[in-house]
Amino acid sequence: MKIAVCIKQVPTREWQPRLNDARTWIREQEASYEMNEPDAYALEEGLRLREKHGGEVVVCSAGPARVQQVIREALARGADRAVHVEDEALGAADAFTAAAALTPAMQEERFDLILTGLQSDDQGHAQFGPVLAEKVGVPHSTIIMEVQADPAASSMKVKRELEGGWFQYVTMPLPALLTIQSGINQLRYATLKGIMAAKKKEIRKVAPPAGLASRLKVVALYAPQKSKQTVMIGGSPADAARELVRRLREEARAL
Amino acid sequence: MILVIAEQKDGKLNRATWEAIAAAQQLSAGSVPVKVAVLGEGVSGVAGELAAADVAEVLTVDQPVLGRYTADAFVHAAAALVTAQAPAHVLLAHTYQTRDFVPGLAARLDRALVTDVIAIKSAAGQAAFARPMFQGKLVADVVLEGPAPHLVTVQIGAFRADAVRKGSTAAPVSVAAIAVDPSVVRQAPESPFQEAKQAVDLSQAERIVAVGRGIKAQENIAVAQQLAGAFGAELAASRPICDNGWLPMERQIGSSGQTVAPKLYVAIGISGAIQHLVGMKGSRTIVAINKDAEAPIFEIADYGITGDLFEVAPALITELKK
């Protein structure tokens, strides 16, 4: 199977947001970055499918030069090669723009299966996968918890997560695109051998297609407004515990 | 015109549809007609229910091929409907089904889509849609560009279903003449199922102690367990804890787990990703303990302690035993 895994580089979970002067975007250059967690699960699923059915895993990402960090990491974890649609302007790209940027390269490669995370930990649009599927012209399914591929029959059966603890099996033909839910598998981490091997693996750089235009314009970015007056309790752990329990008993009557 | 696409399953309306109608009525501000469309098989009952809202019309697309949901059939039918109706905006609740087909619909129509909207504002005569970004650490006001229709999905719980204006008489219900060729459908879905009978019904718990990533390792779950015991609470968790197998999936709170509204909800080491918040923000009293003072969980907490849970939890256990 020829498998693509689309990954995104996002600010780390520990990152504290800092805004640009116009307060319309973050200060990208000051953020520290990591692989989008749901994409890491998609990568792991791709590696497992390759181990079972043979073929190759190609990691694909759209973004500025800095995204090489997560591409190298994916190669170190076992991906065979990479396609990087590189442009400085793609750092703040929305899902639609990122999908449009990757579409020509994805069409040219003719993958049997395209995997990606169900959403990104930064912008969180949850649009990239289904939009890419529509643009490439393959069927899709989202929030997947299990993949049983049958490459010989050009078919697969997947387990979709529905809301509130419900699931559903869906059969569809290959080629296709799936968005992967976190927790579908147990992640592997890069070994020293993998890190060394990654240095020799190919990263094909591609320019984005002309005429990319974002349709979502962020006019203001700000910290969320509190919906509640939160009573912050300070002091030593013992003092804070005493005060919290007192308030829960006397004020909130929750105990 | 604003078109709301309702969601139903087996002739039963998804209540989040009312929230999307409330958002549409707010966006319309009484000056733009609102219509509601319902897609499926055997949806006349749902259409009748929706006709109680103060809307111009309820449209049905009633076809066997829409009976069991597939992305292909819904994209196809919704694209034909939206093209025929030519609304300025299309609104839906941000459910898993919406997430599955609406991005494809937007791509098919080549129109802008903003998801997970929590508020609608007016900025210089233009609608701006507020949505969380960066795991809820920030909110962005987003303006949609390019030709209409603009597609909008609203976060569950962000708009109030009981705010929907009802009409003095029932809205007219009509059939939209849209045919879906079954051969466009590439996905073959089976019946939905539940993994196992939910042994734990957290929705009945009076108190819940929920644990998140901050617990760091499986062996530390015992700390949370003891704290739950001291509070007389059920133990629950955010998704990553269940993904790691540290607690069973049936103890997960959030969009993919259970929705709860206990008397007391104590969140320890939970940053407050929106997928978790939607499952618990209706709790009466919320306590958050987190080392990160900027964690989004504090925005909905009644009481907060910024600190190391491995110091605060034992102190609380001692205090509760007094």
Short mmCIF file of N, CA and C in Angstrom, two decimals, chain B residues 19-162:
data_model
loop_
_atom_site.label_atom_id
_atom_site.label_comp_id
_atom_site.label_asym_id
_atom_site.label_seq_id
_atom_site.Cartn_x
_atom_site.Cartn_y
_atom_site.Cartn_z
N GLU B 19 -30.34 24.66 18.87
CA GLU B 19 -29.28 25.64 19.15
C GLU B 19 -28.84 26.32 17.85
N ALA B 20 -28.77 25.55 16.77
CA ALA B 20 -28.40 26.13 15.46
C ALA B 20 -29.50 27.09 14.99
N ILE B 21 -30.76 26.75 15.28
CA ILE B 21 -31.86 27.66 14.91
C ILE B 21 -31.78 28.94 15.74
N ALA B 22 -31.46 28.81 17.03
CA ALA B 22 -31.30 30.00 17.88
C ALA B 22 -30.20 30.90 17.32
N ALA B 23 -29.11 30.30 16.89
CA ALA B 23 -27.99 31.07 16.30
C ALA B 23 -28.43 31.74 15.01
N ALA B 24 -29.22 31.04 14.20
CA ALA B 24 -29.70 31.60 12.93
C ALA B 24 -30.62 32.79 13.19
N GLN B 25 -31.49 32.64 14.20
CA GLN B 25 -32.40 33.75 14.53
C GLN B 25 -31.61 34.96 15.02
N GLN B 26 -30.54 34.70 15.77
CA GLN B 26 -29.69 35.82 16.23
C GLN B 26 -29.00 36.48 15.04
N LEU B 27 -28.45 35.68 14.14
CA LEU B 27 -27.76 36.22 12.96
C LEU B 27 -28.72 37.01 12.07
N SER B 28 -29.95 36.54 11.98
CA SER B 28 -30.96 37.18 11.13
C SER B 28 -31.41 38.52 11.71
N ALA B 29 -31.40 38.63 13.04
CA ALA B 29 -31.86 39.82 13.74
C ALA B 29 -33.24 40.26 13.25
N GLY B 30 -34.06 39.29 12.88
CA GLY B 30 -35.43 39.58 12.48
C GLY B 30 -35.57 40.15 11.07
N SER B 31 -34.43 40.36 10.39
CA SER B 31 -34.52 41.02 9.09
C SER B 31 -34.30 40.08 7.91
N VAL B 32 -33.77 38.91 8.19
CA VAL B 32 -33.49 37.95 7.11
C VAL B 32 -34.31 36.69 7.40
N PRO B 33 -35.06 36.17 6.42
CA PRO B 33 -35.82 34.95 6.70
C PRO B 33 -34.91 33.76 7.02
N VAL B 34 -35.40 32.91 7.91
CA VAL B 34 -34.68 31.69 8.27
C VAL B 34 -35.50 30.50 7.79
N LYS B 35 -34.85 29.56 7.12
CA LYS B 35 -35.50 28.30 6.75
C LYS B 35 -34.74 27.15 7.40
N VAL B 36 -35.45 26.07 7.63
CA VAL B 36 -34.81 24.88 8.20
C VAL B 36 -35.00 23.72 7.22
N ALA B 37 -33.94 23.00 6.93
CA ALA B 37 -34.05 21.83 6.06
C ALA B 37 -33.71 20.58 6.86
N VAL B 38 -34.44 19.51 6.59
CA VAL B 38 -34.11 18.25 7.26
C VAL B 38 -33.96 17.16 6.20
N LEU B 39 -32.81 16.48 6.27
CA LEU B 39 -32.45 15.45 5.30
C LEU B 39 -32.54 14.09 5.97
N GLY B 40 -33.09 13.11 5.26
CA GLY B 40 -33.15 11.76 5.81
C GLY B 40 -34.22 10.96 5.12
N GLU B 41 -34.64 9.89 5.82
CA GLU B 41 -35.74 9.08 5.30
C GLU B 41 -36.81 9.02 6.38
N GLY B 42 -38.04 9.36 6.02
CA GLY B 42 -39.13 9.37 6.99
C GLY B 42 -38.98 10.50 7.99
N VAL B 43 -38.84 11.72 7.47
CA VAL B 43 -38.53 12.85 8.34
C VAL B 43 -39.72 13.80 8.53
N SER B 44 -40.93 13.38 8.12
CA SER B 44 -42.06 14.32 8.22
C SER B 44 -42.37 14.66 9.67
N GLY B 45 -42.20 13.70 10.58
CA GLY B 45 -42.44 13.97 12.00
C GLY B 45 -41.48 15.03 12.53
N VAL B 46 -40.21 14.88 12.19
CA VAL B 46 -39.19 15.85 12.61
C VAL B 46 -39.50 17.22 12.01
N ALA B 47 -39.91 17.24 10.74
CA ALA B 47 -40.23 18.50 10.07
C ALA B 47 -41.38 19.20 10.80
N GLY B 48 -42.38 18.42 11.20
CA GLY B 48 -43.52 18.99 11.94
C GLY B 48 -43.08 19.59 13.26
N GLU B 49 -42.16 18.91 13.93
CA GLU B 49 -41.64 19.40 15.21
C GLU B 49 -40.90 20.73 15.00
N LEU B 50 -40.07 20.78 13.94
CA LEU B 50 -39.28 21.99 13.66
C LEU B 50 -40.16 23.16 13.23
N ALA B 51 -41.34 22.88 12.69
CA ALA B 51 -42.24 23.93 12.19
C ALA B 51 -42.76 24.82 13.32
N ALA B 52 -42.56 24.38 14.57
CA ALA B 52 -42.98 25.21 15.71
C ALA B 52 -42.10 26.46 15.83
N ALA B 53 -40.90 26.42 15.29
CA ALA B 53 -40.00 27.58 15.39
C ALA B 53 -40.51 28.71 14.50
N ASP B 54 -40.14 29.94 14.87
CA ASP B 54 -40.52 31.11 14.07
C ASP B 54 -39.59 31.18 12.85
N VAL B 55 -39.92 30.36 11.83
CA VAL B 55 -39.11 30.32 10.61
C VAL B 55 -40.04 30.43 9.40
N ALA B 56 -39.46 30.80 8.25
CA ALA B 56 -40.27 31.03 7.06
C ALA B 56 -40.80 29.72 6.47
N GLU B 57 -39.99 28.67 6.59
CA GLU B 57 -40.36 27.42 5.93
C GLU B 57 -39.51 26.28 6.47
N VAL B 58 -40.09 25.08 6.49
CA VAL B 58 -39.31 23.87 6.77
C VAL B 58 -39.29 23.04 5.49
N LEU B 59 -38.10 22.68 5.05
CA LEU B 59 -37.93 21.91 3.81
C LEU B 59 -37.52 20.49 4.17
N THR B 60 -38.05 19.53 3.44
CA THR B 60 -37.61 18.15 3.66
C THR B 60 -36.98 17.59 2.39
N VAL B 61 -35.91 16.83 2.60
CA VAL B 61 -35.34 16.01 1.52
C VAL B 61 -35.43 14.58 2.03
N ASP B 62 -36.43 13.87 1.57
CA ASP B 62 -36.80 12.59 2.16
C ASP B 62 -36.55 11.48 1.14
N GLN B 63 -35.47 10.72 1.36
CA GLN B 63 -35.09 9.71 0.38
C GLN B 63 -34.48 8.50 1.07
N PRO B 64 -34.74 7.30 0.55
CA PRO B 64 -34.14 6.08 1.15
C PRO B 64 -32.62 6.16 1.26
N VAL B 65 -31.96 6.77 0.27
CA VAL B 65 -30.49 6.80 0.25
C VAL B 65 -29.94 7.67 1.40
N LEU B 66 -30.82 8.51 1.99
CA LEU B 66 -30.39 9.34 3.12
C LEU B 66 -30.76 8.70 4.46
N GLY B 67 -31.34 7.50 4.40
CA GLY B 67 -31.84 6.84 5.61
C GLY B 67 -30.73 6.53 6.61
N ARG B 68 -29.70 5.86 6.14
CA ARG B 68 -28.54 5.64 7.02
C ARG B 68 -27.45 6.58 6.52
N TYR B 69 -27.01 7.47 7.42
CA TYR B 69 -26.10 8.56 7.04
C TYR B 69 -24.84 8.07 6.32
N THR B 70 -24.50 8.73 5.21
CA THR B 70 -23.16 8.63 4.62
C THR B 70 -22.73 10.03 4.19
N ALA B 71 -21.45 10.29 4.25
CA ALA B 71 -20.93 11.60 3.86
C ALA B 71 -21.27 11.88 2.39
N ASP B 72 -21.10 10.88 1.52
CA ASP B 72 -21.32 11.12 0.09
C ASP B 72 -22.77 11.53 -0.21
N ALA B 73 -23.74 10.81 0.36
CA ALA B 73 -25.14 11.13 0.08
C ALA B 73 -25.49 12.50 0.64
N PHE B 74 -24.98 12.81 1.83
CA PHE B 74 -25.32 14.09 2.46
C PHE B 74 -24.66 15.27 1.75
N VAL B 75 -23.40 15.09 1.33
CA VAL B 75 -22.75 16.17 0.57
C VAL B 75 -23.54 16.42 -0.72
N HIS B 76 -23.90 15.34 -1.37
CA HIS B 76 -24.61 15.45 -2.64
C HIS B 76 -25.95 16.16 -2.47
N ALA B 77 -26.75 15.69 -1.50
CA ALA B 77 -28.08 16.26 -1.29
C ALA B 77 -28.00 17.70 -0.80
N ALA B 78 -27.10 17.95 0.17
CA ALA B 78 -26.99 19.30 0.73
C ALA B 78 -26.46 20.28 -0.31
N ALA B 79 -25.54 19.85 -1.16
CA ALA B 79 -25.01 20.73 -2.20
C ALA B 79 -26.12 21.13 -3.17
N ALA B 80 -26.96 20.17 -3.55
CA ALA B 80 -28.07 20.47 -4.46
C ALA B 80 -29.08 21.42 -3.80
N LEU B 81 -29.36 21.15 -2.51
CA LEU B 81 -30.32 21.98 -1.77
C LEU B 81 -29.81 23.41 -1.63
N VAL B 82 -28.55 23.55 -1.22
CA VAL B 82 -27.98 24.88 -1.00
C VAL B 82 -27.91 25.65 -2.33
N THR B 83 -27.55 24.96 -3.38
CA THR B 83 -27.49 25.61 -4.70
C THR B 83 -28.88 26.10 -5.11
N ALA B 84 -29.90 25.28 -4.87
CA ALA B 84 -31.27 25.65 -5.26
C ALA B 84 -31.81 26.80 -4.40
N GLN B 85 -31.49 26.79 -3.11
CA GLN B 85 -32.05 27.77 -2.19
C GLN B 85 -31.25 29.07 -2.17
N ALA B 86 -29.98 29.01 -2.51
CA ALA B 86 -29.08 30.17 -2.55
C ALA B 86 -29.15 31.04 -1.29
N PRO B 87 -28.93 30.44 -0.11
CA PRO B 87 -28.95 31.24 1.12
C PRO B 87 -27.67 32.08 1.25
N ALA B 88 -27.74 33.08 2.15
CA ALA B 88 -26.53 33.87 2.45
C ALA B 88 -25.64 33.08 3.41
N HIS B 89 -26.29 32.39 4.36
CA HIS B 89 -25.55 31.58 5.34
C HIS B 89 -26.21 30.21 5.47
N VAL B 90 -25.39 29.21 5.76
CA VAL B 90 -25.89 27.87 6.10
C VAL B 90 -25.39 27.57 7.50
N LEU B 91 -26.30 27.24 8.42
CA LEU B 91 -25.90 26.97 9.81
C LEU B 91 -26.21 25.53 10.20
N LEU B 92 -25.30 24.94 10.97
CA LEU B 92 -25.51 23.59 11.51
C LEU B 92 -24.90 23.52 12.90
N ALA B 93 -25.36 22.55 13.69
CA ALA B 93 -24.71 22.25 14.97
C ALA B 93 -23.43 21.48 14.68
N HIS B 94 -22.37 21.74 15.47
CA HIS B 94 -21.06 21.13 15.22
C HIS B 94 -21.01 19.72 15.85
N THR B 95 -21.81 18.82 15.28
CA THR B 95 -21.84 17.43 15.76
C THR B 95 -20.80 16.60 14.99
N TYR B 96 -20.64 15.34 15.37
CA TYR B 96 -19.72 14.46 14.64
C TYR B 96 -20.18 14.28 13.19
N GLN B 97 -21.51 14.22 12.99
CA GLN B 97 -22.02 14.06 11.63
C GLN B 97 -21.70 15.30 10.79
N THR B 98 -21.89 16.47 11.38
CA THR B 98 -21.53 17.72 10.71
C THR B 98 -20.06 17.73 10.34
N ARG B 99 -19.22 17.32 11.31
CA ARG B 99 -17.77 17.29 11.06
C ARG B 99 -17.44 16.36 9.91
N ASP B 100 -18.26 15.32 9.72
CA ASP B 100 -17.96 14.32 8.70
C ASP B 100 -18.29 14.82 7.29
N PHE B 101 -19.40 15.57 7.14
CA PHE B 101 -19.78 15.91 5.76
C PHE B 101 -19.69 17.39 5.39
N VAL B 102 -19.74 18.30 6.37
CA VAL B 102 -19.83 19.72 6.00
C VAL B 102 -18.53 20.28 5.40
N PRO B 103 -17.34 19.87 5.87
CA PRO B 103 -16.14 20.36 5.17
C PRO B 103 -16.12 19.92 3.70
N GLY B 104 -16.58 18.70 3.43
CA GLY B 104 -16.67 18.22 2.05
C GLY B 104 -17.69 19.03 1.26
N LEU B 105 -18.80 19.37 1.93
CA LEU B 105 -19.83 20.21 1.30
C LEU B 105 -19.26 21.57 0.92
N ALA B 106 -18.51 22.18 1.85
CA ALA B 106 -17.91 23.49 1.59
C ALA B 106 -16.94 23.40 0.41
N ALA B 107 -16.17 22.31 0.38
CA ALA B 107 -15.21 22.13 -0.72
C ALA B 107 -15.95 21.92 -2.04
N ARG B 108 -17.03 21.13 -2.00
CA ARG B 108 -17.82 20.88 -3.22
C ARG B 108 -18.39 22.20 -3.76
N LEU B 109 -18.90 23.03 -2.83
CA LEU B 109 -19.48 24.33 -3.23
C LEU B 109 -18.41 25.39 -3.46
N ASP B 110 -17.20 25.10 -2.98
CA ASP B 110 -16.09 26.06 -3.01
C ASP B 110 -16.46 27.36 -2.28
N ARG B 111 -16.95 27.18 -1.04
CA ARG B 111 -17.34 28.31 -0.23
C ARG B 111 -16.68 28.22 1.15
N ALA B 112 -16.63 29.37 1.85
CA ALA B 112 -15.97 29.43 3.16
C ALA B 112 -16.80 28.73 4.23
N LEU B 113 -16.10 28.09 5.15
CA LEU B 113 -16.74 27.40 6.29
C LEU B 113 -16.00 27.76 7.56
N VAL B 114 -16.74 28.20 8.58
CA VAL B 114 -16.15 28.42 9.90
C VAL B 114 -16.83 27.45 10.86
N THR B 115 -16.03 26.76 11.67
CA THR B 115 -16.56 25.70 12.53
C THR B 115 -16.46 26.07 14.00
N ASP B 116 -17.29 25.40 14.81
CA ASP B 116 -17.18 25.43 16.26
C ASP B 116 -17.41 26.85 16.83
N VAL B 117 -18.36 27.57 16.23
CA VAL B 117 -18.59 28.97 16.60
C VAL B 117 -19.28 29.06 17.96
N ILE B 118 -18.81 30.00 18.80
CA ILE B 118 -19.39 30.16 20.14
C ILE B 118 -20.16 31.47 20.30
N ALA B 119 -19.98 32.42 19.36
CA ALA B 119 -20.73 33.68 19.44
C ALA B 119 -20.74 34.33 18.06
N ILE B 120 -21.81 35.09 17.82
CA ILE B 120 -21.93 35.82 16.56
C ILE B 120 -21.94 37.31 16.87
N LYS B 121 -21.08 38.05 16.21
CA LYS B 121 -20.96 39.49 16.46
C LYS B 121 -21.15 40.22 15.15
N SER B 122 -21.38 41.52 15.25
CA SER B 122 -21.45 42.32 14.05
C SER B 122 -20.28 43.29 14.07
N ALA B 123 -19.47 43.27 13.01
CA ALA B 123 -18.31 44.15 12.94
C ALA B 123 -18.36 44.88 11.61
N ALA B 124 -18.60 46.19 11.66
CA ALA B 124 -18.64 47.05 10.46
C ALA B 124 -19.60 46.48 9.41
N GLY B 125 -20.80 46.17 9.86
CA GLY B 125 -21.83 45.68 8.95
C GLY B 125 -21.64 44.25 8.49
N GLN B 126 -20.58 43.61 8.99
CA GLN B 126 -20.27 42.25 8.59
C GLN B 126 -20.44 41.34 9.81
N ALA B 127 -20.83 40.12 9.59
CA ALA B 127 -20.91 39.19 10.70
C ALA B 127 -19.51 38.66 11.01
N ALA B 128 -19.15 38.66 12.29
CA ALA B 128 -17.90 38.04 12.72
C ALA B 128 -18.27 36.89 13.64
N PHE B 129 -17.58 35.77 13.48
CA PHE B 129 -17.90 34.56 14.23
C PHE B 129 -16.76 34.24 15.19
N ALA B 130 -17.09 34.19 16.48
CA ALA B 130 -16.06 33.88 17.47
C ALA B 130 -15.93 32.38 17.62
N ARG B 131 -14.68 31.89 17.63
CA ARG B 131 -14.44 30.46 17.81
C ARG B 131 -13.16 30.26 18.61
N PRO B 132 -13.10 29.17 19.39
CA PRO B 132 -11.87 28.92 20.13
C PRO B 132 -10.73 28.50 19.20
N MET B 133 -9.51 28.84 19.59
CA MET B 133 -8.32 28.36 18.88
C MET B 133 -7.26 28.00 19.91
N PHE B 134 -6.26 27.29 19.50
CA PHE B 134 -5.13 26.92 20.36
C PHE B 134 -5.64 26.27 21.65
N GLN B 135 -6.45 25.22 21.48
CA GLN B 135 -6.92 24.43 22.61
C GLN B 135 -7.71 25.27 23.61
N GLY B 136 -8.38 26.32 23.12
CA GLY B 136 -9.19 27.15 24.01
C GLY B 136 -8.40 28.21 24.74
N LYS B 137 -7.08 28.28 24.47
CA LYS B 137 -6.28 29.32 25.12
C LYS B 137 -6.64 30.70 24.58
N LEU B 138 -7.11 30.75 23.31
CA LEU B 138 -7.47 32.01 22.67
C LEU B 138 -8.82 31.85 21.97
N VAL B 139 -9.43 33.01 21.71
CA VAL B 139 -10.65 33.04 20.89
C VAL B 139 -10.36 33.93 19.70
N ALA B 140 -10.80 33.53 18.51
CA ALA B 140 -10.61 34.33 17.31
C ALA B 140 -11.96 34.81 16.80
N ASP B 141 -12.05 36.09 16.44
CA ASP B 141 -13.21 36.59 15.70
C ASP B 141 -12.86 36.45 14.22
N VAL B 142 -13.69 35.68 13.51
CA VAL B 142 -13.37 35.33 12.13
C VAL B 142 -14.43 35.90 11.19
N VAL B 143 -13.98 36.52 10.11
CA VAL B 143 -14.87 37.02 9.07
C VAL B 143 -14.71 36.10 7.85
N LEU B 144 -15.83 35.71 7.25
CA LEU B 144 -15.78 34.81 6.10
C LEU B 144 -15.73 35.63 4.82
N GLU B 145 -14.83 35.24 3.92
CA GLU B 145 -14.65 35.98 2.68
C GLU B 145 -15.04 35.13 1.48
N GLY B 146 -15.14 35.81 0.34
CA GLY B 146 -15.55 35.11 -0.88
C GLY B 146 -17.07 35.12 -1.00
N PRO B 147 -17.57 34.58 -2.12
CA PRO B 147 -19.01 34.65 -2.38
C PRO B 147 -19.84 33.82 -1.41
N ALA B 148 -21.12 34.19 -1.24
CA ALA B 148 -22.06 33.42 -0.43
C ALA B 148 -22.41 32.13 -1.19
N PRO B 149 -22.96 31.15 -0.51
CA PRO B 149 -23.23 31.13 0.92
C PRO B 149 -21.98 30.87 1.77
N HIS B 150 -22.02 31.42 3.00
CA HIS B 150 -20.99 31.11 3.98
C HIS B 150 -21.54 30.06 4.94
N LEU B 151 -20.70 29.06 5.21
CA LEU B 151 -21.15 27.95 6.06
C LEU B 151 -20.62 28.13 7.47
N VAL B 152 -21.47 27.86 8.46
CA VAL B 152 -21.14 28.10 9.86
C VAL B 152 -21.61 26.92 10.69
N THR B 153 -20.73 26.37 11.52
CA THR B 153 -21.20 25.35 12.48
C THR B 153 -21.03 25.89 13.89
N VAL B 154 -22.04 25.66 14.73
CA VAL B 154 -22.02 26.23 16.08
C VAL B 154 -21.75 25.16 17.13
N GLN B 155 -20.88 25.52 18.08
CA GLN B 155 -20.49 24.57 19.13
C GLN B 155 -21.72 24.17 19.96
N ILE B 156 -21.77 22.89 20.31
CA ILE B 156 -22.87 22.40 21.14
C ILE B 156 -22.85 23.14 22.48
N GLY B 157 -23.99 23.66 22.87
CA GLY B 157 -24.08 24.33 24.17
C GLY B 157 -23.77 25.82 24.13
N ALA B 158 -23.30 26.33 22.99
CA ALA B 158 -22.93 27.75 22.93
C ALA B 158 -24.16 28.64 22.74
N PHE B 159 -25.18 28.13 22.09
CA PHE B 159 -26.43 28.89 21.91
C PHE B 159 -27.53 28.12 22.63
N ARG B 160 -28.48 28.85 23.17
CA ARG B 160 -29.49 28.22 24.01
C ARG B 160 -30.69 27.77 23.19
N ALA B 161 -30.98 26.47 23.29
CA ALA B 161 -32.14 25.90 22.59
C ALA B 161 -33.42 26.60 23.05
N ASP B 162 -33.49 26.94 24.35
CA ASP B 162 -34.73 27.55 24.85
C ASP B 162 -34.87 29.02 24.44
#
